[in-house]
Short mmCIF file of C-alpha atoms in Angstrom, two decimals:
data_model
loop_
_atom_site.label_atom_id
_atom_site.label_comp_id
_atom_site.label_asym_id
_atom_site.label_seq_id
_atom_site.Cartn_x
_atom_site.Cartn_y
_atom_site.Cartn_z
CA MET A 34 -36.05 4.37 18.19
CA ASN A 35 -32.54 5.37 18.86
CA SER A 36 -30.57 6.69 15.94
CA ALA A 37 -27.32 5.05 14.78
CA ILE A 38 -26.31 7.84 12.58
CA ALA A 39 -27.95 11.30 12.86
CA CYS A 40 -27.31 13.92 9.99
CA ARG A 41 -28.21 17.64 10.74
CA ASN A 42 -28.33 19.92 7.86
CA LEU A 43 -25.12 17.88 6.47
CA THR A 44 -23.28 19.26 3.59
CA LEU A 45 -20.34 17.25 2.37
CA GLY A 46 -18.28 17.84 -0.59
CA TYR A 47 -14.98 18.50 -2.52
CA ASP A 48 -13.31 21.79 -3.38
CA ARG A 49 -16.40 23.56 -1.82
CA HIS A 50 -18.78 22.08 -4.18
CA PRO A 51 -21.39 20.00 -2.25
CA ALA A 52 -21.79 16.23 -3.01
CA VAL A 53 -24.34 15.88 -0.21
CA HIS A 54 -26.39 19.01 0.28
CA HIS A 55 -28.21 19.91 3.48
CA LEU A 56 -29.09 16.40 4.38
CA SER A 57 -31.17 15.91 7.53
CA GLY A 58 -32.45 12.72 8.88
CA SER A 59 -31.29 9.56 10.66
CA PHE A 60 -30.53 5.86 10.38
CA ALA A 61 -31.97 3.88 13.14
CA LEU A 62 -29.97 1.55 15.34
CA GLY A 63 -30.31 -1.94 13.94
CA SER A 64 -31.66 -0.88 10.50
CA LEU A 65 -31.04 -2.23 7.02
CA THR A 66 -30.93 0.70 4.63
CA ALA A 67 -30.31 0.86 0.95
CA ILE A 68 -28.87 4.09 -0.44
CA THR A 69 -29.57 4.77 -3.90
CA GLY A 70 -29.94 7.45 -6.54
CA PRO A 71 -28.23 8.57 -9.87
CA ASN A 72 -24.62 8.73 -10.45
CA GLY A 73 -22.83 11.62 -8.75
CA ALA A 74 -25.85 11.73 -6.27
CA GLY A 75 -23.46 11.75 -3.31
CA LYS A 76 -23.87 8.08 -2.12
CA SER A 77 -20.17 7.08 -1.76
CA THR A 78 -19.43 10.60 -0.30
CA LEU A 79 -22.13 10.15 2.36
CA LEU A 80 -20.45 6.96 3.45
CA LYS A 81 -16.98 8.63 3.57
CA GLY A 82 -18.52 11.40 5.70
CA ILE A 83 -19.90 8.68 8.10
CA LEU A 84 -16.47 6.98 8.52
CA GLY A 85 -15.21 10.38 9.30
CA LEU A 86 -12.68 10.54 6.34
CA LEU A 87 -14.23 13.64 4.97
CA PRO A 88 -14.96 16.73 7.30
CA PRO A 89 -18.32 18.33 6.63
CA LEU A 90 -18.35 21.47 4.82
CA GLY A 91 -21.66 22.38 6.89
CA GLY A 92 -23.86 20.82 9.32
CA THR A 93 -23.20 17.95 11.59
CA ILE A 94 -22.98 13.93 11.55
CA LYS A 95 -23.34 12.31 14.88
CA ILE A 96 -22.70 8.57 15.38
CA ALA A 97 -24.23 6.87 18.32
CA ASP A 98 -21.62 6.29 21.19
CA SER A 99 -22.34 2.57 21.21
CA LEU A 100 -21.06 2.48 17.64
CA GLN A 101 -17.78 4.47 18.03
CA GLY A 102 -14.81 2.49 16.90
CA THR A 103 -16.87 -0.38 15.54
CA ILE A 104 -17.59 0.42 12.04
CA SER A 105 -16.67 -1.69 9.07
CA TYR A 106 -16.44 -0.56 5.48
CA LEU A 107 -16.60 -2.45 2.31
CA PRO A 108 -14.46 -0.39 -0.37
CA GLN A 109 -15.20 -0.60 -3.93
CA GLN A 110 -12.92 -3.31 -5.58
CA THR A 111 -11.17 -0.82 -7.77
CA ASP A 112 -9.75 0.80 -4.44
CA LEU A 113 -7.71 -2.48 -3.82
CA GLU A 114 -4.29 -3.27 -5.05
CA ALA A 115 -5.32 -6.71 -6.19
CA ASP A 116 -1.74 -7.34 -7.68
CA PHE A 117 -0.30 -7.42 -4.23
CA PRO A 118 0.74 -10.93 -3.53
CA ILE A 119 -1.39 -11.54 -0.43
CA SER A 120 -3.01 -14.98 0.37
CA VAL A 121 -6.82 -15.26 1.13
CA TRP A 122 -6.00 -16.36 4.49
CA ASP A 123 -3.85 -13.12 5.27
CA ALA A 124 -6.48 -10.86 3.65
CA VAL A 125 -9.17 -12.19 5.85
CA THR A 126 -6.88 -12.08 9.03
CA MET A 127 -6.52 -8.26 8.32
CA GLY A 128 -9.91 -7.96 9.91
CA HIS A 129 -8.36 -8.66 13.26
CA TRP A 130 -6.56 -5.28 13.07
CA ARG A 131 -8.59 -3.46 15.58
CA ARG A 132 -7.90 -6.21 18.30
CA VAL A 133 -4.29 -7.22 17.58
CA GLY A 134 -2.86 -3.93 16.02
CA ALA A 135 0.69 -4.01 14.72
CA TRP A 136 2.52 -6.39 17.03
CA ARG A 137 0.09 -8.41 19.25
CA SER A 138 0.00 -12.18 18.32
CA LEU A 139 -3.13 -13.51 16.62
CA GLY A 140 -3.92 -16.25 18.92
CA ARG A 141 -5.99 -19.40 18.57
CA GLU A 142 -9.28 -17.69 18.96
CA SER A 143 -8.53 -15.39 15.88
CA HIS A 144 -7.42 -18.16 13.85
CA LEU A 145 -10.88 -19.94 14.49
CA GLN A 146 -12.74 -16.73 13.57
CA THR A 147 -10.85 -16.55 10.10
CA GLN A 148 -11.55 -20.04 9.56
CA GLU A 149 -15.47 -19.70 10.53
CA ALA A 150 -15.49 -16.39 8.29
CA LEU A 151 -14.06 -18.35 5.21
CA ARG A 152 -16.63 -21.21 5.73
CA ARG A 153 -19.46 -18.73 5.87
CA VAL A 154 -18.50 -17.15 2.55
CA GLY A 155 -17.87 -20.52 0.85
CA LEU A 156 -14.00 -20.22 0.55
CA GLN A 157 -12.91 -23.17 2.34
CA GLY A 158 -9.68 -24.73 0.65
CA PHE A 159 -8.82 -21.24 -0.85
CA GLU A 160 -6.68 -20.26 2.22
CA ARG A 161 -3.38 -20.39 0.31
CA ARG A 162 -4.55 -18.83 -3.09
CA SER A 163 -3.43 -15.32 -3.69
CA VAL A 164 -6.30 -12.77 -3.90
CA GLY A 165 -4.94 -11.69 -7.20
CA SER A 166 -5.78 -15.14 -8.75
CA LEU A 167 -9.38 -15.09 -7.78
CA SER A 168 -12.39 -13.91 -9.72
CA GLY A 169 -14.27 -10.66 -9.02
CA GLY A 170 -16.95 -12.74 -7.19
CA GLN A 171 -14.47 -14.64 -5.14
CA ARG A 172 -12.58 -11.59 -4.27
CA GLN A 173 -15.85 -10.05 -2.90
CA ARG A 174 -16.31 -13.15 -0.84
CA VAL A 175 -12.90 -12.56 0.59
CA LEU A 176 -13.84 -9.05 1.53
CA PHE A 177 -16.96 -10.10 3.15
CA ALA A 178 -15.17 -12.74 5.19
CA ARG A 179 -12.95 -10.00 6.52
CA LEU A 180 -16.18 -8.01 7.40
CA LEU A 181 -17.37 -11.03 9.34
CA VAL A 182 -14.07 -11.19 11.06
CA GLU A 183 -14.21 -7.43 11.82
CA ASP A 184 -17.59 -8.05 13.89
CA ALA A 185 -18.66 -4.52 13.68
CA ALA A 186 -21.85 -3.08 14.86
CA LEU A 187 -22.31 -0.57 12.04
CA ILE A 188 -21.40 -1.95 8.58
CA LEU A 189 -21.08 0.29 5.46
CA LEU A 190 -21.13 -1.39 2.06
CA ASP A 191 -20.22 0.61 -1.29
CA GLU A 192 -21.74 -1.11 -4.15
CA PRO A 193 -21.22 -4.61 -2.81
CA PHE A 194 -22.80 -6.47 -5.67
CA ALA A 195 -21.58 -4.43 -8.71
CA ALA A 196 -20.38 -6.86 -11.45
CA ILE A 197 -20.79 -9.94 -9.50
CA ASP A 198 -22.62 -13.15 -10.55
CA GLN A 199 -25.89 -14.01 -9.27
CA ARG A 200 -24.95 -16.96 -7.05
CA THR A 201 -22.45 -14.80 -5.26
CA VAL A 202 -24.91 -11.96 -4.75
CA ASN A 203 -27.41 -14.38 -3.16
CA ASP A 204 -24.76 -15.85 -0.91
CA LEU A 205 -23.66 -12.45 0.34
CA LEU A 206 -27.24 -11.11 0.52
CA ALA A 207 -27.78 -13.86 2.92
CA ILE A 208 -24.86 -12.66 5.04
CA VAL A 209 -26.35 -9.12 5.04
CA GLN A 210 -29.78 -10.52 6.04
CA ALA A 211 -27.97 -12.41 8.93
CA TRP A 212 -26.27 -9.18 10.14
CA HIS A 213 -29.77 -7.50 10.13
CA ALA A 214 -31.22 -10.42 12.20
CA GLN A 215 -28.21 -9.89 14.79
CA GLY A 216 -29.29 -6.31 15.16
CA ARG A 217 -26.15 -4.66 13.42
CA THR A 218 -26.83 -1.52 11.51
CA VAL A 219 -26.22 -1.89 7.94
CA LEU A 220 -26.04 0.72 5.10
CA ALA A 221 -25.55 -0.27 1.40
CA VAL A 222 -25.09 1.74 -1.76
CA LEU A 223 -26.86 -0.03 -4.43
CA HIS A 224 -28.49 0.51 -7.90
CA ASP A 225 -30.66 -2.61 -8.43
CA LEU A 226 -34.19 -1.31 -7.36
CA GLU A 227 -35.69 -4.91 -7.48
CA GLN A 228 -33.06 -6.20 -5.14
CA ILE A 229 -33.68 -3.24 -2.79
CA ARG A 230 -37.38 -3.83 -2.80
CA HIS A 231 -36.89 -7.45 -1.94
CA HIS A 232 -34.19 -7.40 0.59
CA PHE A 233 -33.87 -3.82 2.11
CA PRO A 234 -36.61 -2.64 4.50
CA GLN A 235 -35.36 1.07 4.56
CA CYS A 236 -34.17 3.21 1.70
CA LEU A 237 -32.72 6.61 1.11
CA TYR A 238 -33.13 8.11 -2.33
CA LEU A 239 -30.14 10.50 -2.56
CA VAL A 240 -29.95 13.12 -5.08
CA ARG A 241 -27.41 15.26 -3.20
CA HIS A 242 -30.37 15.96 -0.76
CA ALA A 243 -32.71 13.06 0.36
CA LEU A 244 -35.47 13.04 -2.31
CA ALA A 245 -37.26 10.45 -0.13
CA TRP A 246 -36.10 8.50 2.88
CA GLY A 247 -37.97 5.90 4.92
CA GLU A 248 -39.77 2.50 4.21
CA THR A 249 -38.77 1.14 0.94
CA ASP A 250 -42.18 0.73 -0.47
CA LYS A 251 -43.08 4.29 0.17
CA VAL A 252 -39.79 5.53 -1.29
CA LEU A 253 -39.43 3.80 -4.44
CA THR A 254 -42.60 4.90 -6.02
CA PRO A 255 -42.60 5.03 -10.01
CA GLU A 256 -42.89 8.75 -10.00
CA LEU A 257 -40.05 9.38 -7.79
CA VAL A 258 -37.61 7.00 -9.77
CA ALA A 259 -38.45 8.91 -12.80
CA HIS A 260 -38.18 12.17 -11.33
CA GLY A 261 -34.79 11.23 -9.71
CA ARG A 262 -33.27 10.68 -13.09
CA VAL A 263 -33.65 14.16 -14.43
CA MET A 264 -32.50 15.61 -10.97
CA SER A 265 -29.06 14.61 -11.47
CA GLU A 266 -27.65 18.09 -11.49
CA SER A 267 -24.33 19.03 -13.05
CA TRP A 268 -21.28 20.49 -11.40
CA ASP A 269 -21.67 24.28 -11.79
CA GLU A 270 -18.41 26.07 -11.59
CA SER A 271 -20.02 29.41 -10.95
CA ALA A 272 -22.62 28.11 -8.48
CA PRO A 273 -23.34 30.86 -5.90
CA TYR A 274 -22.41 30.12 -2.06
CA CYS A 275 -24.95 28.83 0.10
CA PHE A 276 -25.77 30.95 3.11
CA VAL A 277 -23.95 29.48 5.95
CA GLU A 278 -25.79 29.41 9.15
CA SER A 279 -23.73 29.16 12.34
CA SER A 280 -24.47 25.85 14.12
CA MET B 232 43.24 -18.50 -13.71
CA THR B 233 41.81 -21.27 -11.38
CA LEU B 234 38.35 -20.89 -9.94
CA TYR B 235 40.31 -20.59 -6.56
CA GLU B 236 42.18 -17.69 -7.80
CA PHE B 237 39.08 -16.00 -9.15
CA PHE B 238 36.72 -16.49 -6.35
CA ILE B 239 38.52 -17.04 -3.05
CA ASP B 240 42.07 -15.54 -3.45
CA PRO B 241 40.83 -11.85 -3.61
CA PHE B 242 38.95 -12.21 -0.30
CA ALA B 243 41.71 -14.41 1.29
CA GLN B 244 44.51 -12.01 0.57
CA PHE B 245 43.10 -8.62 0.86
CA ALA B 246 41.21 -7.20 3.96
CA PHE B 247 39.57 -4.46 2.00
CA MET B 248 37.75 -7.03 -0.02
CA ARG B 249 36.80 -8.87 3.09
CA ARG B 250 35.24 -5.63 4.33
CA ALA B 251 33.55 -4.79 1.03
CA LEU B 252 32.05 -8.29 1.06
CA ALA B 253 30.74 -7.79 4.64
CA ALA B 254 29.14 -4.45 3.45
CA CYS B 255 27.63 -5.99 0.64
CA LEU B 256 26.03 -8.68 2.85
CA ALA B 257 24.85 -6.15 5.21
CA LEU B 258 23.22 -3.98 2.41
CA SER B 259 21.65 -7.03 0.72
CA LEU B 260 19.85 -8.11 3.86
CA ALA B 261 18.62 -4.64 4.46
CA CYS B 262 17.93 -3.41 0.94
CA GLY B 263 16.21 -6.68 -0.30
CA PRO B 264 12.89 -6.63 1.64
CA VAL B 265 12.69 -2.79 1.37
CA GLY B 266 13.00 -2.97 -2.46
CA ILE B 267 10.21 -5.50 -2.58
CA PHE B 268 7.81 -3.21 -0.65
CA LEU B 269 8.74 -0.33 -2.81
CA LEU B 270 8.01 -2.53 -5.99
CA LEU B 271 4.81 -3.75 -4.66
CA ARG B 272 3.65 -0.24 -3.70
CA ARG B 273 4.34 1.07 -7.10
CA MET B 274 7.03 3.26 -5.58
CA SER B 275 9.90 1.87 -7.61
CA LEU B 276 11.05 5.29 -8.78
CA MET B 277 10.74 6.67 -5.09
CA GLY B 278 14.00 5.17 -4.06
CA ASP B 279 15.72 7.02 -6.84
CA ALA B 280 14.19 10.40 -6.10
CA LEU B 281 15.03 9.70 -2.26
CA SER B 282 18.65 8.90 -3.25
CA HIS B 283 19.06 12.15 -4.83
CA ALA B 284 17.47 13.99 -2.01
CA LEU B 285 20.02 12.90 0.44
CA LEU B 286 22.64 14.82 -1.45
CA PRO B 287 22.51 18.28 0.17
CA GLY B 288 22.62 16.82 3.70
CA VAL B 289 25.66 14.86 2.51
CA ALA B 290 27.28 17.91 1.20
CA VAL B 291 26.62 20.01 4.32
CA GLY B 292 28.10 17.23 6.44
CA PHE B 293 31.15 17.54 4.14
CA LEU B 294 31.16 21.23 4.56
CA ILE B 295 31.29 21.05 8.18
CA ALA B 296 33.38 18.25 8.81
CA GLY B 297 35.38 17.50 5.67
CA PHE B 298 35.45 14.06 4.23
CA SER B 299 34.05 12.47 7.51
CA LEU B 300 31.62 9.58 7.14
CA PRO B 301 29.72 9.90 10.29
CA ALA B 302 29.06 13.64 9.52
CA MET B 303 28.00 12.89 6.08
CA THR B 304 25.91 10.04 7.09
CA ILE B 305 24.01 11.89 9.60
CA GLY B 306 23.52 14.80 7.20
CA GLY B 307 22.37 12.52 4.44
CA PHE B 308 19.82 10.92 6.93
CA ILE B 309 18.53 14.25 8.16
CA ALA B 310 18.05 15.52 4.47
CA GLY B 311 16.27 12.31 3.55
CA LEU B 312 13.96 12.45 6.60
CA GLY B 313 13.28 16.09 5.78
CA VAL B 314 12.37 15.39 2.26
CA VAL B 315 10.11 12.39 3.27
CA LEU B 316 8.29 14.62 5.73
CA LEU B 317 7.98 17.59 3.27
CA ALA B 318 6.61 15.44 0.43
CA GLY B 319 4.21 13.78 2.75
CA THR B 320 2.93 17.14 4.08
CA ALA B 321 2.90 18.58 0.62
CA ALA B 322 0.74 15.56 -0.59
CA ARG B 323 -1.70 16.02 2.29
CA PHE B 324 -2.31 19.78 2.04
CA THR B 325 -1.92 20.57 -1.46
CA LEU B 326 -3.33 19.13 -4.70
CA LEU B 327 -0.07 17.58 -5.68
CA ARG B 328 0.23 13.94 -5.25
CA GLU B 329 3.18 12.42 -3.20
CA ASP B 330 5.12 11.58 -6.28
CA ALA B 331 5.04 14.96 -7.80
CA SER B 332 6.14 16.67 -4.58
CA PHE B 333 8.99 14.01 -4.36
CA ALA B 334 10.06 14.93 -8.05
CA ALA B 335 10.14 18.68 -7.17
CA LEU B 336 12.33 18.25 -3.81
CA GLN B 337 14.36 15.71 -5.54
CA LEU B 338 15.55 18.09 -8.36
CA ILE B 339 16.03 21.09 -5.98
CA SER B 340 18.09 18.71 -3.61
CA MET B 341 20.15 17.37 -6.30
CA ALA B 342 21.15 20.90 -7.62
CA LEU B 343 21.72 22.08 -4.07
CA GLY B 344 23.88 19.18 -3.07
CA VAL B 345 26.04 19.46 -6.31
CA LEU B 346 26.40 23.24 -5.85
CA ILE B 347 27.59 22.90 -2.22
CA VAL B 348 30.11 20.07 -2.80
CA SER B 349 31.50 21.72 -5.96
CA THR B 350 32.13 25.20 -4.17
CA LYS B 351 34.45 23.45 -1.60
CA GLY B 352 35.35 20.00 -2.44
CA GLY B 353 36.25 20.05 -6.22
CA ASN B 354 35.53 17.26 -8.79
CA VAL B 355 37.12 14.22 -7.12
CA ASN B 356 35.13 14.39 -3.93
CA LEU B 357 31.89 15.11 -5.82
CA MET B 358 32.53 11.85 -7.81
CA HIS B 359 33.27 9.89 -4.70
CA ILE B 360 30.02 11.11 -2.95
CA LEU B 361 27.92 10.40 -6.16
CA PHE B 362 29.38 7.09 -7.04
CA GLY B 363 31.03 5.79 -3.87
CA SER B 364 33.90 3.31 -3.49
CA VAL B 365 33.27 0.05 -2.00
CA LEU B 366 36.90 -0.87 -1.82
CA ALA B 367 37.63 2.04 0.19
CA VAL B 368 35.28 0.87 2.88
CA ASP B 369 37.34 0.93 6.25
CA ASP B 370 36.48 -0.71 9.67
CA GLN B 371 34.61 2.56 10.87
CA ALA B 372 32.62 2.64 7.71
CA LEU B 373 31.80 -1.01 7.81
CA LEU B 374 30.58 -0.62 11.39
CA ILE B 375 28.34 2.32 10.41
CA THR B 376 27.00 0.57 7.35
CA ALA B 377 26.10 -2.66 9.11
CA ALA B 378 24.59 -0.72 12.01
CA ILE B 379 22.39 1.26 10.07
CA ALA B 380 21.44 -1.83 8.00
CA SER B 381 20.49 -3.71 11.00
CA LEU B 382 18.53 -0.83 12.49
CA SER B 383 16.60 -0.48 9.29
CA LEU B 384 15.75 -4.11 9.23
CA LEU B 385 14.32 -3.89 12.76
CA LEU B 386 12.23 -1.04 11.81
CA LEU B 387 10.88 -2.90 8.96
CA VAL B 388 9.91 -5.80 11.18
CA PHE B 389 8.32 -3.21 13.45
CA ILE B 390 6.18 -1.95 10.69
CA TYR B 391 5.77 -5.16 8.80
CA ARG B 392 2.14 -5.91 9.40
CA PRO B 393 0.61 -2.51 8.96
CA LEU B 394 2.73 -1.98 5.81
CA ILE B 395 1.23 -5.17 4.25
CA ILE B 396 -2.36 -4.23 5.11
CA ASP B 397 -1.74 -0.70 3.82
CA SER B 398 -0.20 -1.97 0.61
CA PHE B 399 -3.12 -4.17 -0.18
CA ASP B 400 -5.97 -1.96 0.93
CA PRO B 401 -4.86 1.66 1.11
CA GLY B 402 -7.17 3.43 3.47
CA TYR B 403 -7.93 0.40 5.59
CA LEU B 404 -5.68 1.54 8.50
CA GLN B 405 -7.10 5.10 8.38
CA ARG B 406 -10.65 3.58 8.45
CA SER B 407 -9.81 1.47 11.37
CA GLY B 408 -8.65 4.45 13.48
CA SER B 409 -4.92 4.27 12.89
CA SER B 410 -2.98 6.69 10.70
CA GLY B 411 -2.00 5.13 7.30
CA MET B 412 0.28 8.07 7.00
CA ARG B 413 2.29 7.18 10.01
CA TRP B 414 3.26 3.89 8.64
CA GLN B 415 4.09 5.18 5.25
CA LEU B 416 6.29 7.74 6.90
CA LEU B 417 8.17 5.12 8.89
CA PHE B 418 8.52 3.01 5.78
CA LEU B 419 9.97 5.89 3.83
CA ALA B 420 12.60 6.57 6.59
CA THR B 421 13.45 2.92 6.37
CA VAL B 422 14.27 3.54 2.81
CA ALA B 423 16.24 6.67 3.72
CA MET B 424 18.34 4.67 6.30
CA ASP B 425 19.24 1.96 3.82
CA LEU B 426 20.14 4.51 1.29
CA VAL B 427 22.38 6.27 3.57
CA ALA B 428 23.79 2.98 4.69
CA GLY B 429 24.63 2.11 1.14
CA PHE B 430 26.12 5.51 0.51
CA GLN B 431 29.74 4.97 1.45
CA ALA B 432 29.98 1.65 -0.63
CA MET B 433 27.76 2.67 -3.56
CA GLY B 434 27.62 6.53 -3.50
CA ALA B 435 24.37 8.37 -3.49
CA MET B 436 23.51 7.53 -7.05
CA MET B 437 24.26 3.92 -7.06
CA ALA B 438 22.94 2.85 -3.66
CA VAL B 439 19.36 2.69 -4.96
CA GLY B 440 20.45 0.13 -7.54
CA ILE B 441 21.12 -2.63 -4.91
CA MET B 442 17.80 -1.94 -3.64
CA MET B 443 15.62 -1.86 -6.77
CA LEU B 444 17.32 -4.16 -9.39
CA PRO B 445 17.24 -7.49 -7.22
CA ALA B 446 13.74 -6.50 -6.26
CA ILE B 447 12.47 -6.28 -9.74
CA ALA B 448 14.07 -9.37 -10.79
CA ALA B 449 12.85 -11.39 -7.81
CA ARG B 450 9.43 -10.76 -9.37
CA PHE B 451 10.33 -13.32 -12.06
CA TRP B 452 11.24 -15.87 -9.57
CA ALA B 453 8.64 -15.70 -6.79
CA LYS B 454 5.12 -15.16 -5.79
CA GLU B 455 4.64 -14.64 -2.02
CA ILE B 456 5.86 -11.86 -0.21
CA TRP B 457 8.46 -13.80 1.99
CA SER B 458 9.94 -15.75 -1.16
CA LEU B 459 10.12 -12.45 -2.99
CA MET B 460 12.24 -11.08 -0.21
CA ALA B 461 14.26 -14.00 0.00
CA THR B 462 15.10 -14.15 -3.65
CA SER B 463 15.68 -10.28 -3.74
CA ILE B 464 18.43 -10.82 -0.83
CA VAL B 465 19.92 -13.75 -2.69
CA LEU B 466 20.09 -11.78 -5.85
CA ALA B 467 21.47 -8.63 -4.35
CA LEU B 468 24.21 -10.71 -2.38
CA GLY B 469 25.10 -12.42 -5.55
CA SER B 470 25.58 -9.19 -7.48
CA GLY B 471 27.69 -8.00 -4.49
CA VAL B 472 30.01 -10.79 -4.64
CA PHE B 473 30.44 -11.07 -8.43
CA GLY B 474 30.46 -7.33 -8.82
CA LEU B 475 33.37 -7.11 -6.28
CA LEU B 476 35.17 -9.72 -8.06
CA PHE B 477 34.80 -8.23 -11.50
CA SER B 478 35.82 -4.95 -10.27
CA PHE B 479 38.96 -6.69 -8.53
CA HIS B 480 40.13 -8.70 -11.32
CA TYR B 481 39.49 -6.09 -14.31
CA ARG B 482 40.04 -2.86 -12.34
CA LEU B 483 36.64 -1.39 -12.74
CA PRO B 484 34.96 0.97 -10.38
CA SER B 485 33.08 -1.21 -7.82
CA GLY B 486 29.70 0.69 -7.57
CA PRO B 487 28.93 0.47 -11.16
CA ALA B 488 30.38 -3.06 -11.35
CA ILE B 489 28.11 -4.30 -8.71
CA ILE B 490 24.94 -2.45 -10.22
CA LEU B 491 25.78 -3.78 -13.65
CA THR B 492 26.03 -7.37 -12.23
CA ALA B 493 22.57 -6.95 -10.74
CA GLY B 494 21.35 -5.59 -14.07
CA MET B 495 22.67 -8.62 -15.91
CA LEU B 496 21.05 -10.97 -13.19
CA HIS B 497 17.83 -8.88 -13.86
CA LEU B 498 18.05 -9.57 -17.71
CA PHE B 499 18.75 -13.19 -17.07
CA SER B 500 15.72 -13.44 -14.80
CA MET B 501 13.46 -11.75 -17.19
CA MET B 502 14.48 -14.28 -19.76
CA PHE B 503 14.90 -17.63 -18.09
CA ALA B 504 13.27 -17.52 -14.53
CA PRO B 505 10.15 -19.63 -13.95
CA LEU B 506 8.02 -16.49 -14.52
CA GLY B 507 10.24 -15.13 -17.19
CA ILE B 508 9.55 -14.78 -20.78
CA VAL B 509 11.09 -18.21 -22.06
CA ARG B 510 9.31 -20.34 -19.75
CA SER B 511 5.98 -18.70 -19.18
CA ARG B 512 5.57 -17.64 -22.86
CA LEU B 513 7.47 -19.80 -25.12
CA LEU B 514 7.84 -23.25 -23.49
CA ARG B 515 4.34 -23.60 -21.91
CA HIS B 516 2.76 -22.29 -24.91
CA GLY B 517 -0.28 -24.44 -25.94
CA ARG B 518 0.24 -26.56 -22.54
CA HIS B 519 -2.14 -26.35 -19.73
CA ARG B 520 -3.01 -28.27 -16.76
CA LYS B 521 -6.17 -30.24 -16.18
CA GLY B 522 -7.61 -28.64 -13.18
#
């Protein structure tokens, strides 16, 4: 199978300390993968690396040509300025940015797409409401509507279901399943192992490096989960430098 | 004194009052919307820092060409742009956040500017540069003020959409293959333009007041971006008109009179506007809607 994202000996980090350490492996095109692991295991960092926001300290990360320029990302809610007085409609319409840029007009088709996205996340009638007045679950629906509008082939979700009510989680999981069925490649950082077992065919258990990576049933064994908890290593100020190979 | 004598007569009789009024209108239209963006992007103090940073440029313009408004305006704009670029670059390549770099550069600029002016100009010129005098606005100054204000408004229209996206979800533009940094720099250039435009009428220190006070007060009146901007423009213009009248009738310096009027409008808004203390906390206490 073709790979969507191929990591070769990838090291990502901050201040020369690795958050993802010598990771090798690939995410297949059209796969639906959960990335899990203890806190500080490098899950969010890996997504940032895939987005190209963080240059690798070592190794390479390769995105398939067919996916270049069509990557969507769901940020953690704390990264948003929720106080900003923007309406639900405008926030979802942001998803058209790649097509319309700063000055082109939105046009009728974009209008319909925004409408359809709002319908699919169950936010009809909320168009004029300001995003700041919504609950956490509704706000997450807005961000999913924006992802629907973006219509990307590779979708990265950073803790999409953290602190969200069960009904919203079910609705949004259905959208993730639909993306998978349409052949889009989806990566989601998650913590709920039951959820991963039920809904995500592939799993990467990350503890800076891949502790296990493959089909979910084979990854999430009881021994591994217990092992992963104690593997959460600490930031060592005096850690020696890795031998850097020339690539 | 009749109402006519108080409100109309000064403008009907004196050309310098009419020019001052026109300058206030231009500044209100340009500064109102920009102030709202500064406020919503949590950069309320950034305008202040930037206004200080213009000073050495104005001073160098003064050194080269004497008390020439075009020279000082160009100098101020170049200095403002320089500080914006330096602070942005420093934020990107060092561990300092942008506001910290701004604070450092502002303090250096301020000291440098005062030093340059006082070595050659003396205290009167220094006072004029720092605090301006809207009543001394001549035709040339009015033209410069209005032209820069119009340009800045056009620039804001140009970056309006990305600016809103970047304010709500910082990082979205960068993730979508556009540089968020570019829009931020263009926005700060707009702020610098408005401050330079306001500098003749208000002075370097006071110009930022007409930008921020009406914007902050508008928060108590409106909830959407467009209505916030409209309110901010109206409040700025109101401060301009009444400030000028107070300044005329009671022989007060015009810059501080305008800013203090804006300040009073702000206090009034904080108390009595729809989202102010009285109506949102006291009157509606215990009352709620059904759905």
